[in-house]
Coordinates of N, CA and C and ligand atoms in Angstrom, one line a residue:
X59 N 20.2 1.7 -29.1 CA 19.1 2.6 -28.8 C 19.2 3.8 -29.7
X60 N 18.1 4.0 -30.5 CA 18.1 5.2 -31.3 C 17.5 6.4 -30.5
X61 N 18.2 7.5 -30.6 CA 17.8 8.7 -29.8 C 16.6 9.3 -30.5
X62 N 15.5 9.6 -29.8 CA 14.3 10.2 -30.4 C 14.7 11.5 -31.0
X63 N 13.9 11.9 -32.0 CA 14.2 13.2 -32.7 C 12.9 13.7 -33.2
X64 N 12.5 14.9 -32.7 CA 11.3 15.6 -33.1 C 11.6 16.9 -33.8
X65 N 11.2 17.0 -35.0 CA 11.5 18.3 -35.8 C 10.2 18.9 -36.2
X66 N 10.2 20.3 -36.3 CA 9.1 21.0 -36.8 C 9.4 21.6 -38.1
X67 N 8.5 21.4 -39.0 CA 8.6 21.9 -40.4 C 7.6 23.1 -40.5
X68 N 8.2 24.3 -40.5 CA 7.3 25.5 -40.5 C 6.7 25.8 -41.9
X69 N 7.2 25.1 -42.9 CA 6.8 25.3 -44.3 C 6.8 26.8 -44.7
X70 N 5.9 27.3 -45.5 CA 6.0 28.7 -45.9 C 5.1 29.5 -45.0
X71 N 5.5 29.5 -43.7 CA 4.9 30.3 -42.7 C 5.9 31.1 -41.9
X72 N 5.5 32.2 -41.3 CA 6.3 33.0 -40.4 C 7.2 34.0 -41.1
X73 N 6.9 35.3 -40.9 CA 7.8 36.3 -41.3 C 9.0 36.3 -40.4
X74 N 10.0 37.1 -40.7 CA 11.2 37.1 -39.8 C 10.9 37.4 -38.4
X75 N 10.0 38.4 -38.2 CA 9.6 38.8 -36.8 C 8.9 37.7 -36.1
X76 N 7.9 37.1 -36.8 CA 7.1 36.0 -36.2 C 8.0 34.8 -35.9
X77 N 9.0 34.5 -36.8 CA 9.9 33.4 -36.6 C 10.7 33.6 -35.4
X78 N 11.2 34.8 -35.2 CA 12.0 35.1 -34.0 C 11.2 34.9 -32.7
X79 N 10.0 35.3 -32.8 CA 9.1 35.1 -31.6 C 8.8 33.7 -31.3
X80 N 8.5 32.9 -32.3 CA 8.3 31.5 -32.1 C 9.5 30.7 -31.6
X81 N 10.7 31.1 -32.2 CA 11.9 30.4 -31.8 C 12.2 30.8 -30.3
X82 N 12.0 32.0 -30.0 CA 12.2 32.5 -28.6 C 11.4 31.7 -27.6
X83 N 10.1 31.6 -28.0 CA 9.1 30.9 -27.1 C 9.5 29.4 -26.9
X84 N 9.9 28.8 -28.0 CA 10.3 27.3 -28.0 C 11.5 27.1 -27.2
X85 N 12.5 28.0 -27.3 CA 13.7 27.9 -26.5 C 13.4 27.9 -25.0
X86 N 12.5 28.8 -24.6 CA 12.2 28.8 -23.2 C 11.4 27.6 -22.8
X87 N 10.4 27.2 -23.6 CA 9.5 26.1 -23.2 C 10.2 24.8 -23.2
X88 N 11.2 24.6 -24.0 CA 11.8 23.3 -24.2 C 13.2 23.2 -23.6
X89 N 13.6 24.2 -22.8 CA 15.0 24.3 -22.3 C 15.4 23.0 -21.5
X90 N 14.4 22.4 -20.8 CA 14.8 21.3 -19.9 C 14.7 19.9 -20.6
X91 N 14.4 19.9 -21.9 CA 14.3 18.6 -22.6 C 15.7 18.0 -22.9
X92 N 16.0 16.9 -22.3 CA 17.3 16.3 -22.5 C 17.3 14.9 -23.2
X93 N 16.1 14.3 -23.2 CA 16.0 12.9 -23.6 C 15.9 12.8 -25.1
X94 N 15.8 13.8 -25.9 CA 15.7 13.7 -27.3 C 16.3 14.8 -28.1
X95 N 16.5 14.6 -29.4 CA 17.0 15.7 -30.3 C 15.8 16.5 -30.7
X96 N 16.0 17.8 -30.9 CA 14.9 18.7 -31.3 C 15.4 19.6 -32.4
X97 N 14.5 19.9 -33.4 CA 14.9 20.8 -34.4 C 13.7 21.6 -34.9
X98 N 13.9 22.8 -35.4 CA 12.9 23.6 -36.1 C 13.5 23.9 -37.5
X99 N 12.6 23.9 -38.5 CA 13.0 24.2 -39.9 C 12.2 25.3 -40.4
X100 N 12.7 26.6 -40.2 CA 12.0 27.8 -40.7 C 12.2 27.9 -42.2
X101 N 11.4 28.8 -42.8 CA 11.7 29.1 -44.2 C 13.1 29.8 -44.3
X102 N 13.6 29.7 -45.5 CA 15.0 30.1 -45.7 C 15.2 31.6 -45.3
X103 N 14.2 32.4 -45.4 CA 14.3 33.8 -45.1 C 14.5 34.1 -43.6
X104 N 14.1 33.1 -42.8 CA 14.2 33.2 -41.3 C 15.4 32.4 -40.7
X105 N 16.1 31.7 -41.6 CA 17.2 30.8 -41.0 C 18.2 31.6 -40.2
X106 N 18.5 32.8 -40.6 CA 19.5 33.6 -39.9 C 19.0 34.0 -38.5
X107 N 17.8 34.6 -38.4 CA 17.4 35.1 -37.1 C 17.2 33.9 -36.2
X108 N 16.6 32.8 -36.7 CA 16.3 31.6 -35.8 C 17.6 31.0 -35.4
X109 N 18.6 30.9 -36.2 CA 19.8 30.3 -35.8 C 20.5 31.2 -34.7
X110 N 20.4 32.5 -34.8 CA 20.9 33.4 -33.8 C 20.2 33.2 -32.5
X111 N 18.9 33.1 -32.5 CA 18.1 33.0 -31.3 C 18.4 31.6 -30.6
X112 N 18.6 30.6 -31.4 CA 18.7 29.2 -30.9 C 20.2 28.8 -30.7
X113 N 21.1 29.7 -31.0 CA 22.5 29.3 -30.8 C 22.8 28.9 -29.3
X114 N 23.4 27.8 -29.1 CA 23.7 27.3 -27.8 C 22.6 26.7 -27.0
X115 N 21.4 26.6 -27.7 CA 20.2 25.9 -27.1 C 20.2 24.4 -27.4
X116 N 19.2 23.7 -26.9 CA 19.1 22.3 -27.3 C 18.2 22.1 -28.5
X117 N 17.9 23.2 -29.2 CA 17.1 23.0 -30.5 C 17.9 23.3 -31.7
X118 N 18.0 22.3 -32.6 CA 18.8 22.5 -33.8 C 17.9 23.3 -34.8
X119 N 18.6 23.8 -35.8 CA 17.9 24.5 -36.9 C 18.1 23.8 -38.2
X120 N 17.1 23.7 -39.0 CA 17.2 23.0 -40.2 C 16.6 23.8 -41.4
X121 N 17.1 23.6 -42.6 CA 16.5 24.2 -43.8 C 15.5 23.2 -44.3
X122 N 14.6 23.8 -45.1 CA 13.5 22.9 -45.6 C 13.8 22.3 -47.0
X123 N 14.9 22.8 -47.6 CA 15.3 22.3 -48.9 C 16.6 23.0 -49.2
X124 N 17.4 22.4 -50.2 CA 18.6 23.1 -50.7 C 18.9 22.5 -52.0
X125 N 19.7 23.1 -52.8 CA 20.3 22.6 -54.1 C 21.5 21.7 -53.7
X126 N 21.9 20.9 -54.7 CA 23.0 20.0 -54.4 C 24.4 20.6 -54.7
X127 N 24.4 21.7 -55.6 CA 25.6 22.3 -56.0 C 26.0 23.3 -54.9
X128 N 27.3 23.6 -54.8 CA 27.8 24.5 -53.8 C 27.5 26.0 -54.2
X129 N 27.5 26.3 -55.5 CA 27.2 27.6 -55.9 C 26.9 27.5 -57.4
X130 N 26.3 28.6 -58.0 CA 26.1 28.5 -59.4 C 24.9 29.4 -59.9
X131 N 24.6 29.3 -61.1 CA 23.5 30.1 -61.7 C 22.2 29.3 -61.5
X132 N 21.7 29.3 -60.3 CA 20.4 28.6 -60.0 C 19.5 29.6 -59.2
X133 N 18.9 30.5 -59.9 CA 18.1 31.5 -59.3 C 17.1 31.0 -58.3
X134 N 17.0 31.5 -57.2 CA 16.0 31.2 -56.2 C 16.5 30.0 -55.3
X135 N 17.6 29.4 -55.5 CA 18.0 28.3 -54.7 C 19.0 28.7 -53.6
X136 N 19.1 27.8 -52.6 CA 20.2 28.0 -51.7 C 21.1 26.8 -51.7
X137 N 22.4 26.9 -51.4 CA 23.3 25.8 -51.5 C 23.6 25.2 -50.2
X138 N 24.2 24.0 -50.2 CA 24.6 23.3 -48.9 C 25.6 24.2 -48.1
X139 N 26.5 24.9 -48.8 CA 27.5 25.8 -48.1 C 26.7 26.9 -47.4
X140 N 25.7 27.4 -48.0 CA 24.9 28.5 -47.4 C 24.2 28.0 -46.2
X141 N 23.6 26.8 -46.4 CA 22.8 26.2 -45.3 C 23.7 25.9 -44.1
X142 N 24.9 25.4 -44.4 CA 25.8 25.0 -43.4 C 26.2 26.1 -42.4
X143 N 26.2 27.4 -42.9 CA 26.5 28.5 -42.1 C 25.3 28.9 -41.1
X144 N 24.1 28.3 -41.4 CA 23.0 28.8 -40.7 C 22.2 27.6 -39.9
X145 N 22.5 26.4 -40.4 CA 21.7 25.3 -39.9 C 22.5 24.0 -39.8
X146 N 22.0 23.1 -39.0 CA 22.7 21.8 -38.9 C 21.9 20.7 -39.6
X147 N 20.6 20.9 -39.9 CA 19.8 19.9 -40.5 C 19.3 20.4 -41.9
X148 N 18.8 19.5 -42.7 CA 18.0 19.9 -43.9 C 17.0 18.8 -44.3
X149 N 15.8 19.3 -44.5 CA 14.7 18.4 -45.0 C 15.0 18.2 -46.5
X150 N 14.9 17.0 -46.9 CA 15.1 16.7 -48.3 C 13.9 15.8 -48.9
X151 N 13.4 16.2 -50.0 CA 12.4 15.4 -50.7 C 11.1 15.4 -50.0
X152 N 10.7 16.5 -49.3 CA 9.3 16.5 -48.8 C 8.3 16.3 -49.9
X153 N 7.2 15.6 -49.5 CA 6.2 15.3 -50.6 C 5.7 16.5 -51.3
X154 N 5.7 17.7 -50.6 CA 5.3 18.9 -51.3 C 6.3 19.4 -52.3
X155 N 7.6 19.1 -52.0 CA 8.6 19.4 -53.0 C 8.5 18.5 -54.2
X156 N 8.2 17.2 -53.9 CA 8.1 16.2 -55.0 C 6.9 16.6 -55.9
X157 N 5.7 17.0 -55.2 CA 4.5 17.2 -55.9 C 4.5 18.5 -56.7
X158 N 5.0 19.6 -56.1 CA 4.8 20.9 -56.7 C 6.1 21.4 -57.4
X159 N 7.2 20.9 -57.0 CA 8.5 21.4 -57.6 C 9.3 20.4 -58.3
X160 N 8.7 19.3 -58.7 CA 9.3 18.3 -59.6 C 10.5 17.5 -59.0
X161 N 10.6 17.4 -57.7 CA 11.7 16.6 -57.1 C 11.4 15.1 -57.4
X162 N 12.5 14.4 -57.6 CA 12.4 13.0 -57.9 C 13.3 12.2 -57.0
X163 N 13.3 10.9 -57.1 CA 14.2 10.1 -56.3 C 15.7 10.5 -56.7
X164 N 15.9 10.8 -57.9 CA 17.2 11.2 -58.4 C 17.7 12.5 -57.8
X165 N 16.8 13.5 -57.7 CA 17.3 14.8 -57.1 C 17.5 14.6 -55.6
X166 N 16.6 13.8 -55.0 CA 16.7 13.5 -53.6 C 18.1 12.9 -53.3
X167 N 18.5 12.0 -54.2 CA 19.8 11.3 -54.0 C 20.9 12.3 -54.1
X168 N 20.8 13.2 -55.1 CA 21.9 14.2 -55.2 C 22.0 15.1 -54.0
X169 N 20.8 15.5 -53.5 CA 20.7 16.4 -52.3 C 21.2 15.7 -51.1
X170 N 20.9 14.4 -51.0 CA 21.3 13.7 -49.8 C 22.8 13.5 -49.8
X171 N 23.4 13.3 -50.9 CA 24.9 13.2 -51.0 C 25.5 14.5 -50.6
X172 N 24.9 15.6 -51.1 CA 25.5 16.9 -50.8 C 25.3 17.2 -49.3
X173 N 24.2 16.9 -48.7 CA 24.0 17.1 -47.3 C 25.1 16.4 -46.5
X174 N 25.3 15.1 -46.8 CA 26.2 14.3 -46.1 C 27.7 14.8 -46.3
X175 N 28.0 15.3 -47.5 CA 29.3 15.8 -47.8 C 29.6 17.1 -46.9
X176 N 28.5 17.8 -46.6 CA 28.6 19.0 -45.9 C 28.3 18.9 -44.4
X177 N 28.2 17.6 -44.0 CA 28.0 17.3 -42.5 C 26.7 17.9 -42.0
X178 N 25.7 18.0 -42.9 CA 24.4 18.3 -42.4 C 23.6 17.1 -42.0
X179 N 22.7 17.2 -41.1 CA 21.8 16.0 -40.8 C 20.6 16.1 -41.7
X180 N 20.6 15.1 -42.7 CA 19.5 15.1 -43.6 C 18.2 14.4 -43.1
X181 N 17.1 15.1 -43.3 CA 15.8 14.4 -42.9 C 15.1 14.1 -44.3
X182 N 15.2 12.9 -44.7 CA 14.7 12.5 -46.0 C 13.3 12.0 -45.9
X183 N 12.4 12.7 -46.6 CA 10.9 12.3 -46.5 C 10.5 11.3 -47.6
X184 N 9.8 10.3 -47.2 CA 9.2 9.3 -48.1 C 7.8 9.1 -47.7
X185 N 7.0 8.5 -48.6 CA 5.6 8.2 -48.2 C 4.7 8.1 -49.5
X186 N 3.7 7.3 -49.3 CA 2.8 6.9 -50.4 C 1.6 7.8 -50.5
X187 N 1.0 7.9 -51.7 CA -0.3 8.6 -51.9 C -1.4 7.7 -51.4
X188 N -2.6 8.3 -51.3 CA -3.8 7.6 -50.9 C -4.1 6.4 -51.9
X189 N -3.9 6.8 -53.2 CA -4.2 5.8 -54.3 C -3.3 4.6 -54.1
X190 N -2.0 4.9 -53.9 CA -1.0 3.8 -53.7 C -1.3 3.0 -52.5
X191 N -1.7 3.7 -51.4 CA -2.1 3.0 -50.2 C -3.2 2.0 -50.4
X192 N -4.3 2.6 -51.1 CA -5.5 1.7 -51.3 C -5.3 0.6 -52.2
X193 N -4.3 0.8 -53.1 CA -4.0 -0.3 -54.1 C -3.0 -1.3 -53.5
X194 N -2.6 -1.1 -52.2 CA -1.7 -2.1 -51.6 C -0.3 -1.9 -52.1
X195 N 0.1 -0.7 -52.6 CA 1.4 -0.5 -53.2 C 2.4 0.1 -52.3
X196 N 2.0 0.4 -51.0 CA 2.8 1.2 -50.1 C 4.2 0.6 -49.9
X197 N 4.3 -0.7 -49.7 CA 5.6 -1.2 -49.4 C 6.6 -1.1 -50.6
X198 N 6.0 -1.5 -51.8 CA 6.9 -1.4 -52.9 C 7.2 0.0 -53.3
X199 N 6.3 0.9 -53.2 CA 6.6 2.3 -53.5 C 7.6 3.0 -52.6
X200 N 7.3 2.9 -51.3 CA 8.2 3.5 -50.3 C 9.6 2.8 -50.3
X201 N 9.6 1.5 -50.5 CA 10.9 0.8 -50.7 C 11.6 1.3 -51.9
X202 N 11.0 1.6 -52.9 CA 11.6 2.2 -54.1 C 12.2 3.5 -53.8
X203 N 11.5 4.3 -53.1 CA 12.0 5.7 -52.7 C 13.2 5.5 -51.9
X204 N 13.3 4.5 -51.0 CA 14.4 4.3 -50.2 C 15.6 3.9 -51.0
X205 N 15.4 3.0 -51.9 CA 16.5 2.5 -52.8 C 17.0 3.7 -53.6
X206 N 16.1 4.5 -54.1 CA 16.5 5.7 -54.9 C 17.3 6.7 -54.1
X207 N 16.9 7.0 -52.9 CA 17.5 8.0 -52.1 C 18.9 7.6 -51.7
X208 N 19.1 6.3 -51.4 CA 20.4 5.8 -50.8 C 21.4 5.3 -51.9
X209 N 21.0 5.4 -53.2 CA 21.9 4.9 -54.2 C 23.3 5.5 -54.1
X210 N 24.3 4.6 -54.0 CA 25.7 5.0 -54.1 C 26.1 5.6 -52.7
X211 N 25.4 5.5 -51.7 CA 25.8 6.1 -50.4 C 26.3 4.9 -49.5
X212 N 27.5 5.0 -49.0 CA 28.1 4.0 -48.2 C 27.5 3.9 -46.8
X213 N 27.6 2.7 -46.2 CA 26.9 2.4 -45.0 C 27.3 3.4 -43.9
X214 N 28.6 3.8 -43.9 CA 29.0 4.7 -42.8 C 28.3 6.1 -42.9
X215 N 28.0 6.5 -44.1 CA 27.2 7.8 -44.2 C 25.7 7.5 -44.0
X216 N 25.3 6.4 -44.5 CA 23.8 6.1 -44.4 C 23.3 6.2 -43.0
X217 N 24.2 5.8 -42.0 CA 23.8 5.8 -40.6 C 23.5 7.2 -40.1
X218 N 24.0 8.2 -40.8 CA 23.7 9.6 -40.4 C 22.4 10.2 -40.9
X219 N 21.7 9.4 -41.7 CA 20.5 9.9 -42.3 C 19.3 9.7 -41.4
X220 N 18.4 10.7 -41.3 CA 17.2 10.5 -40.6 C 16.1 10.5 -41.7
X221 N 15.2 9.5 -41.5 CA 14.1 9.4 -42.5 C 12.8 9.9 -41.9
X222 N 11.9 10.5 -42.7 CA 10.6 10.8 -42.2 C 9.6 10.1 -43.0
X223 N 8.9 9.1 -42.4 CA 7.8 8.4 -43.2 C 6.5 9.2 -43.0
X224 N 6.1 9.8 -44.1 CA 4.9 10.6 -44.1 C 4.0 10.2 -45.2
X225 N 2.9 9.4 -44.8 CA 1.9 9.1 -45.8 C 1.3 10.4 -46.3
X226 N 1.3 10.6 -47.6 CA 0.9 11.9 -48.2 C -0.6 12.2 -47.8
X227 N -1.4 11.2 -47.7 CA -2.8 11.4 -47.3 C -3.0 11.8 -45.9
X228 N -1.9 11.8 -45.1 CA -2.0 12.2 -43.7 C -1.5 13.6 -43.4
X229 N -0.9 14.2 -44.4 CA -0.2 15.5 -44.2 C -1.2 16.6 -44.3
X230 N -1.4 17.3 -43.2 CA -2.2 18.5 -43.2 C -3.7 18.2 -43.3
X231 N -4.1 16.9 -43.1 CA -5.5 16.5 -43.3 C -6.2 16.2 -42.0
X232 N -5.4 16.1 -40.9 CA -6.0 15.8 -39.6 C -6.3 14.3 -39.6
X233 N -5.9 13.5 -40.6 CA -6.2 12.1 -40.6 C -4.8 11.4 -40.5
X234 N -4.5 10.8 -39.4 CA -3.2 10.2 -39.2 C -3.3 8.7 -39.7
X235 N -2.1 8.2 -40.0 CA -2.1 6.7 -40.2 C -2.3 6.1 -38.8
X236 N -2.8 4.8 -38.8 CA -2.8 4.1 -37.5 C -1.4 3.8 -37.1
X237 N -1.1 4.1 -35.8 CA 0.3 3.9 -35.4 C 0.9 2.5 -35.8
X238 N 0.0 1.4 -35.7 CA 0.5 0.1 -36.0 C 0.8 -0.1 -37.5
X239 N 0.0 0.6 -38.3 CA 0.2 0.5 -39.8 C 1.5 1.3 -40.1
X240 N 1.7 2.4 -39.5 CA 2.9 3.2 -39.8 C 4.1 2.4 -39.4
X241 N 4.0 1.7 -38.2 CA 5.1 0.9 -37.7 C 5.4 -0.2 -38.6
X242 N 4.4 -0.9 -39.1 CA 4.6 -2.0 -40.0 C 5.2 -1.6 -41.4
X243 N 4.8 -0.4 -41.9 CA 5.3 0.1 -43.1 C 6.8 0.4 -42.9
X244 N 7.1 1.0 -41.8 CA 8.5 1.4 -41.5 C 9.4 0.1 -41.5
X245 N 8.8 -1.0 -40.9 CA 9.6 -2.2 -40.8 C 9.8 -2.8 -42.2
X246 N 8.7 -2.9 -42.9 CA 8.7 -3.7 -44.2 C 9.3 -2.9 -45.4
X247 N 8.9 -1.6 -45.4 CA 9.3 -0.8 -46.6 C 10.6 0.0 -46.3
X248 N 11.0 0.1 -45.1 CA 12.2 0.9 -44.8 C 13.3 0.0 -44.2
X249 N 13.1 -0.5 -43.0 CA 14.2 -1.3 -42.4 C 14.6 -2.5 -43.2
X250 N 13.6 -3.2 -43.7 CA 13.9 -4.4 -44.4 C 14.7 -4.1 -45.7
X251 N 14.4 -3.0 -46.3 CA 15.1 -2.5 -47.5 C 16.5 -2.1 -47.2
X252 N 16.6 -1.3 -46.1 CA 17.9 -0.9 -45.6 C 18.8 -2.1 -45.3
X253 N 18.2 -3.1 -44.7 CA 19.0 -4.3 -44.3 C 19.5 -5.0 -45.6
X254 N 18.6 -4.9 -46.6 CA 19.0 -5.5 -47.9 C 20.1 -4.7 -48.6
X255 N 20.0 -3.4 -48.5 CA 21.0 -2.5 -49.1 C 22.3 -2.5 -48.4
X256 N 22.2 -2.6 -47.1 CA 23.4 -2.5 -46.2 C 23.6 -3.7 -45.4
X257 N 23.3 -3.6 -44.1 CA 23.4 -4.7 -43.1 C 22.5 -4.4 -41.9
X258 N 22.4 -5.4 -41.0 CA 21.5 -5.2 -39.9 C 21.8 -4.0 -39.0
X259 N 23.1 -3.8 -38.6 CA 23.4 -2.7 -37.8 C 23.0 -1.3 -38.4
X260 N 23.3 -1.2 -39.7 CA 22.9 0.1 -40.4 C 21.4 0.3 -40.4
X261 N 20.7 -0.8 -40.7 CA 19.2 -0.7 -40.8 C 18.7 -0.3 -39.4
X262 N 19.3 -0.8 -38.4 CA 18.8 -0.6 -37.0 C 19.3 0.8 -36.5
X263 N 20.3 1.4 -37.1 CA 20.8 2.6 -36.6 C 20.1 3.8 -37.1
X264 N 19.5 3.7 -38.3 CA 18.9 4.9 -38.9 C 17.5 5.2 -38.2
X265 N 17.4 6.5 -37.9 CA 16.2 7.0 -37.2 C 15.1 7.2 -38.2
X266 N 13.9 6.9 -37.8 CA 12.7 7.1 -38.7 C 11.7 7.8 -37.9
X267 N 11.3 9.0 -38.4 CA 10.3 9.8 -37.8 C 9.0 9.4 -38.5
X268 N 7.8 9.6 -37.8 CA 6.5 9.6 -38.5 C 6.1 11.0 -38.7
X269 N 5.4 11.3 -39.8 CA 4.9 12.6 -40.1 C 3.5 12.5 -40.7
X270 N 2.7 13.5 -40.4 CA 1.3 13.5 -40.9 C 0.3 13.7 -39.8
X271 N -0.1 15.0 -39.6 CA -1.1 15.3 -38.7 C -0.7 14.9 -37.2
X272 N 0.6 15.0 -36.9 CA 1.0 14.8 -35.5 C 0.5 16.0 -34.7
X273 N -0.1 15.7 -33.5 CA -0.6 16.7 -32.6 C -0.2 16.3 -31.2
X274 N -0.4 17.2 -30.2 CA 0.0 16.8 -28.8 C -0.7 15.6 -28.4
X275 N -2.0 15.4 -28.8 CA -2.8 14.3 -28.2 C -2.6 13.0 -28.9
X276 N -1.9 13.0 -30.0 CA -1.6 11.7 -30.7 C -0.1 11.3 -30.7
X277 N 0.7 12.2 -30.3 CA 2.2 11.9 -30.3 C 2.5 10.6 -29.6
X278 N 2.0 10.5 -28.4 CA 2.3 9.3 -27.5 C 2.1 8.0 -28.2
X279 N 1.0 7.9 -29.0 CA 0.6 6.7 -29.7 C 1.6 6.3 -30.7
X280 N 2.3 7.3 -31.3 CA 3.3 7.0 -32.3 C 4.7 6.7 -31.7
X281 N 5.0 7.5 -30.7 CA 6.4 7.4 -30.2 C 6.7 6.0 -29.5
X282 N 5.6 5.4 -29.0 CA 5.8 4.1 -28.3 C 5.9 3.0 -29.2
X283 N 5.7 3.2 -30.5 CA 5.9 2.1 -31.5 C 7.4 1.8 -31.7
X284 N 7.7 0.5 -31.8 CA 9.1 0.2 -31.8 C 9.9 0.8 -32.9
X285 N 9.3 0.9 -34.1 CA 10.1 1.4 -35.2 C 10.1 2.9 -35.4
X286 N 9.2 3.6 -34.6 CA 9.1 5.1 -34.7 C 9.9 5.8 -33.7
X287 N 10.8 6.6 -34.2 CA 11.8 7.3 -33.4 C 11.6 8.8 -33.2
X288 N 10.4 9.3 -33.6 CA 10.2 10.7 -33.4 C 9.1 11.1 -34.4
X289 N 9.1 12.4 -34.7 CA 8.1 13.0 -35.6 C 8.6 14.1 -36.4
X290 N 8.1 14.3 -37.6 CA 8.2 15.5 -38.4 C 6.9 16.2 -38.4
X291 N 6.8 17.4 -37.8 CA 5.5 18.0 -37.5 C 5.4 19.3 -38.3
X292 N 4.2 19.4 -39.0 CA 4.0 20.6 -39.8 C 3.1 21.5 -39.0
X293 N 1.8 21.5 -39.2 CA 0.9 22.5 -38.7 C 1.1 22.7 -37.2
X294 N 1.3 21.6 -36.4 CA 1.3 21.8 -35.0 C 2.7 22.2 -34.5
X295 N 3.6 22.6 -35.4 CA 4.9 23.1 -35.0 C 4.9 24.7 -35.1
X296 N 3.8 25.3 -35.4 CA 3.7 26.7 -35.6 C 3.3 27.5 -34.4
X297 N 2.9 26.7 -33.3 CA 2.6 27.4 -32.0 C 3.4 26.8 -30.9
X298 N 3.9 27.6 -30.0 CA 4.8 27.2 -29.0 C 4.1 26.1 -28.2
X299 N 2.8 26.3 -27.8 CA 2.2 25.3 -26.9 C 1.9 24.0 -27.6
X300 N 1.6 24.0 -28.9 CA 1.4 22.7 -29.6 C 2.7 21.9 -29.7
X301 N 3.8 22.6 -30.2 CA 5.0 21.9 -30.4 C 5.6 21.4 -29.1
X302 N 5.5 22.3 -28.1 CA 6.0 21.9 -26.7 C 5.2 20.8 -26.2
X303 N 3.9 20.8 -26.4 CA 3.0 19.7 -26.0 C 3.4 18.4 -26.6
X304 N 3.7 18.4 -27.9 CA 4.1 17.2 -28.6 C 5.4 16.7 -28.0
X305 N 6.4 17.5 -27.8 CA 7.7 17.1 -27.2 C 7.5 16.5 -25.8
X306 N 6.7 17.2 -25.0 CA 6.6 16.8 -23.6 C 5.8 15.5 -23.5
X307 N 4.8 15.4 -24.4 CA 4.0 14.1 -24.4 C 4.8 12.9 -24.8
X308 N 5.7 13.2 -25.8 CA 6.6 12.1 -26.3 C 7.5 11.7 -25.2
X309 N 8.1 12.7 -24.5 CA 9.1 12.4 -23.5 C 8.4 11.6 -22.3
X310 N 7.2 12.0 -22.0 CA 6.5 11.3 -20.9 C 6.1 9.9 -21.3
X311 N 5.7 9.7 -22.5 CA 5.3 8.4 -23.0 C 6.6 7.4 -23.0
X312 N 7.7 8.0 -23.3 CA 8.9 7.2 -23.4 C 9.4 6.8 -22.0
X313 N 9.1 7.6 -21.0 CA 9.5 7.3 -19.6 C 8.7 6.2 -19.0
X314 N 7.5 5.9 -19.5 CA 6.7 4.9 -18.9 C 7.2 3.5 -19.0
Ligands
PGA208 P1 1.4 18.2 -40.8 O1 2.6 18.2 -41.8 O2 1.9 17.9 -39.5 O3 0.7 19.5 -40.9 O4 0.4 17.1 -41.3 C1 3.6 17.2 -41.7 C2 4.7 17.5 -42.8 O5 4.4 17.9 -43.9 O6 5.9 17.3 -42.5

């Protein structure tokens, strides 16, 4: 049984003061949730205050990105060692990082290895564009992203990876994938490829979140899908009531 995992990606939102307020609100609203893992990923500037507020709570803290080197002349970057002091998770290879900041499957692979070496929980994002989707290339493209991300990573480490399948055309658009389509893509482009790279137990152990316009009123439709183990939430993670609504609706749907 894979333990469900819902994470909020705050992207480039929230000043330190606003982040503190949101973290405080979520801590209170979600204190009784035991059936799943939870995380919030504030901008790097707020990792310190948010990790202070959430220390000892049931909500983990994650960074949205990091470099793969421990230190060095990389202006503007933060390293795995720095993240490790403030967070337990790290998002790697979000489609916005790939599109606007030149990240590739090769940099994702380096970051993933660094995250695993530093005992961080990596949330690796993969997903196809609208053009690729319409051209029927989803399975081959996402499968290629998976092969690139996991290159040279042994099975024992691979099991610690969390994947977020986020069709790019569903991110921030209000247009979600059909839950059945997302489920099929995860099976064919992710689990089948992981089974090929590793073995059945490894493929079945790795958690896969869905991401792309997840809201309180559609979360249940995704979480009940056999291959979907949670969500990576952008816009709807910025308000206490929305993120708490997503988590509670997921928990209720799983209890049925
Ligand atoms: P969204 O973003 O929920 O606003 O669509 C998801 C993501 O980018 O992780």
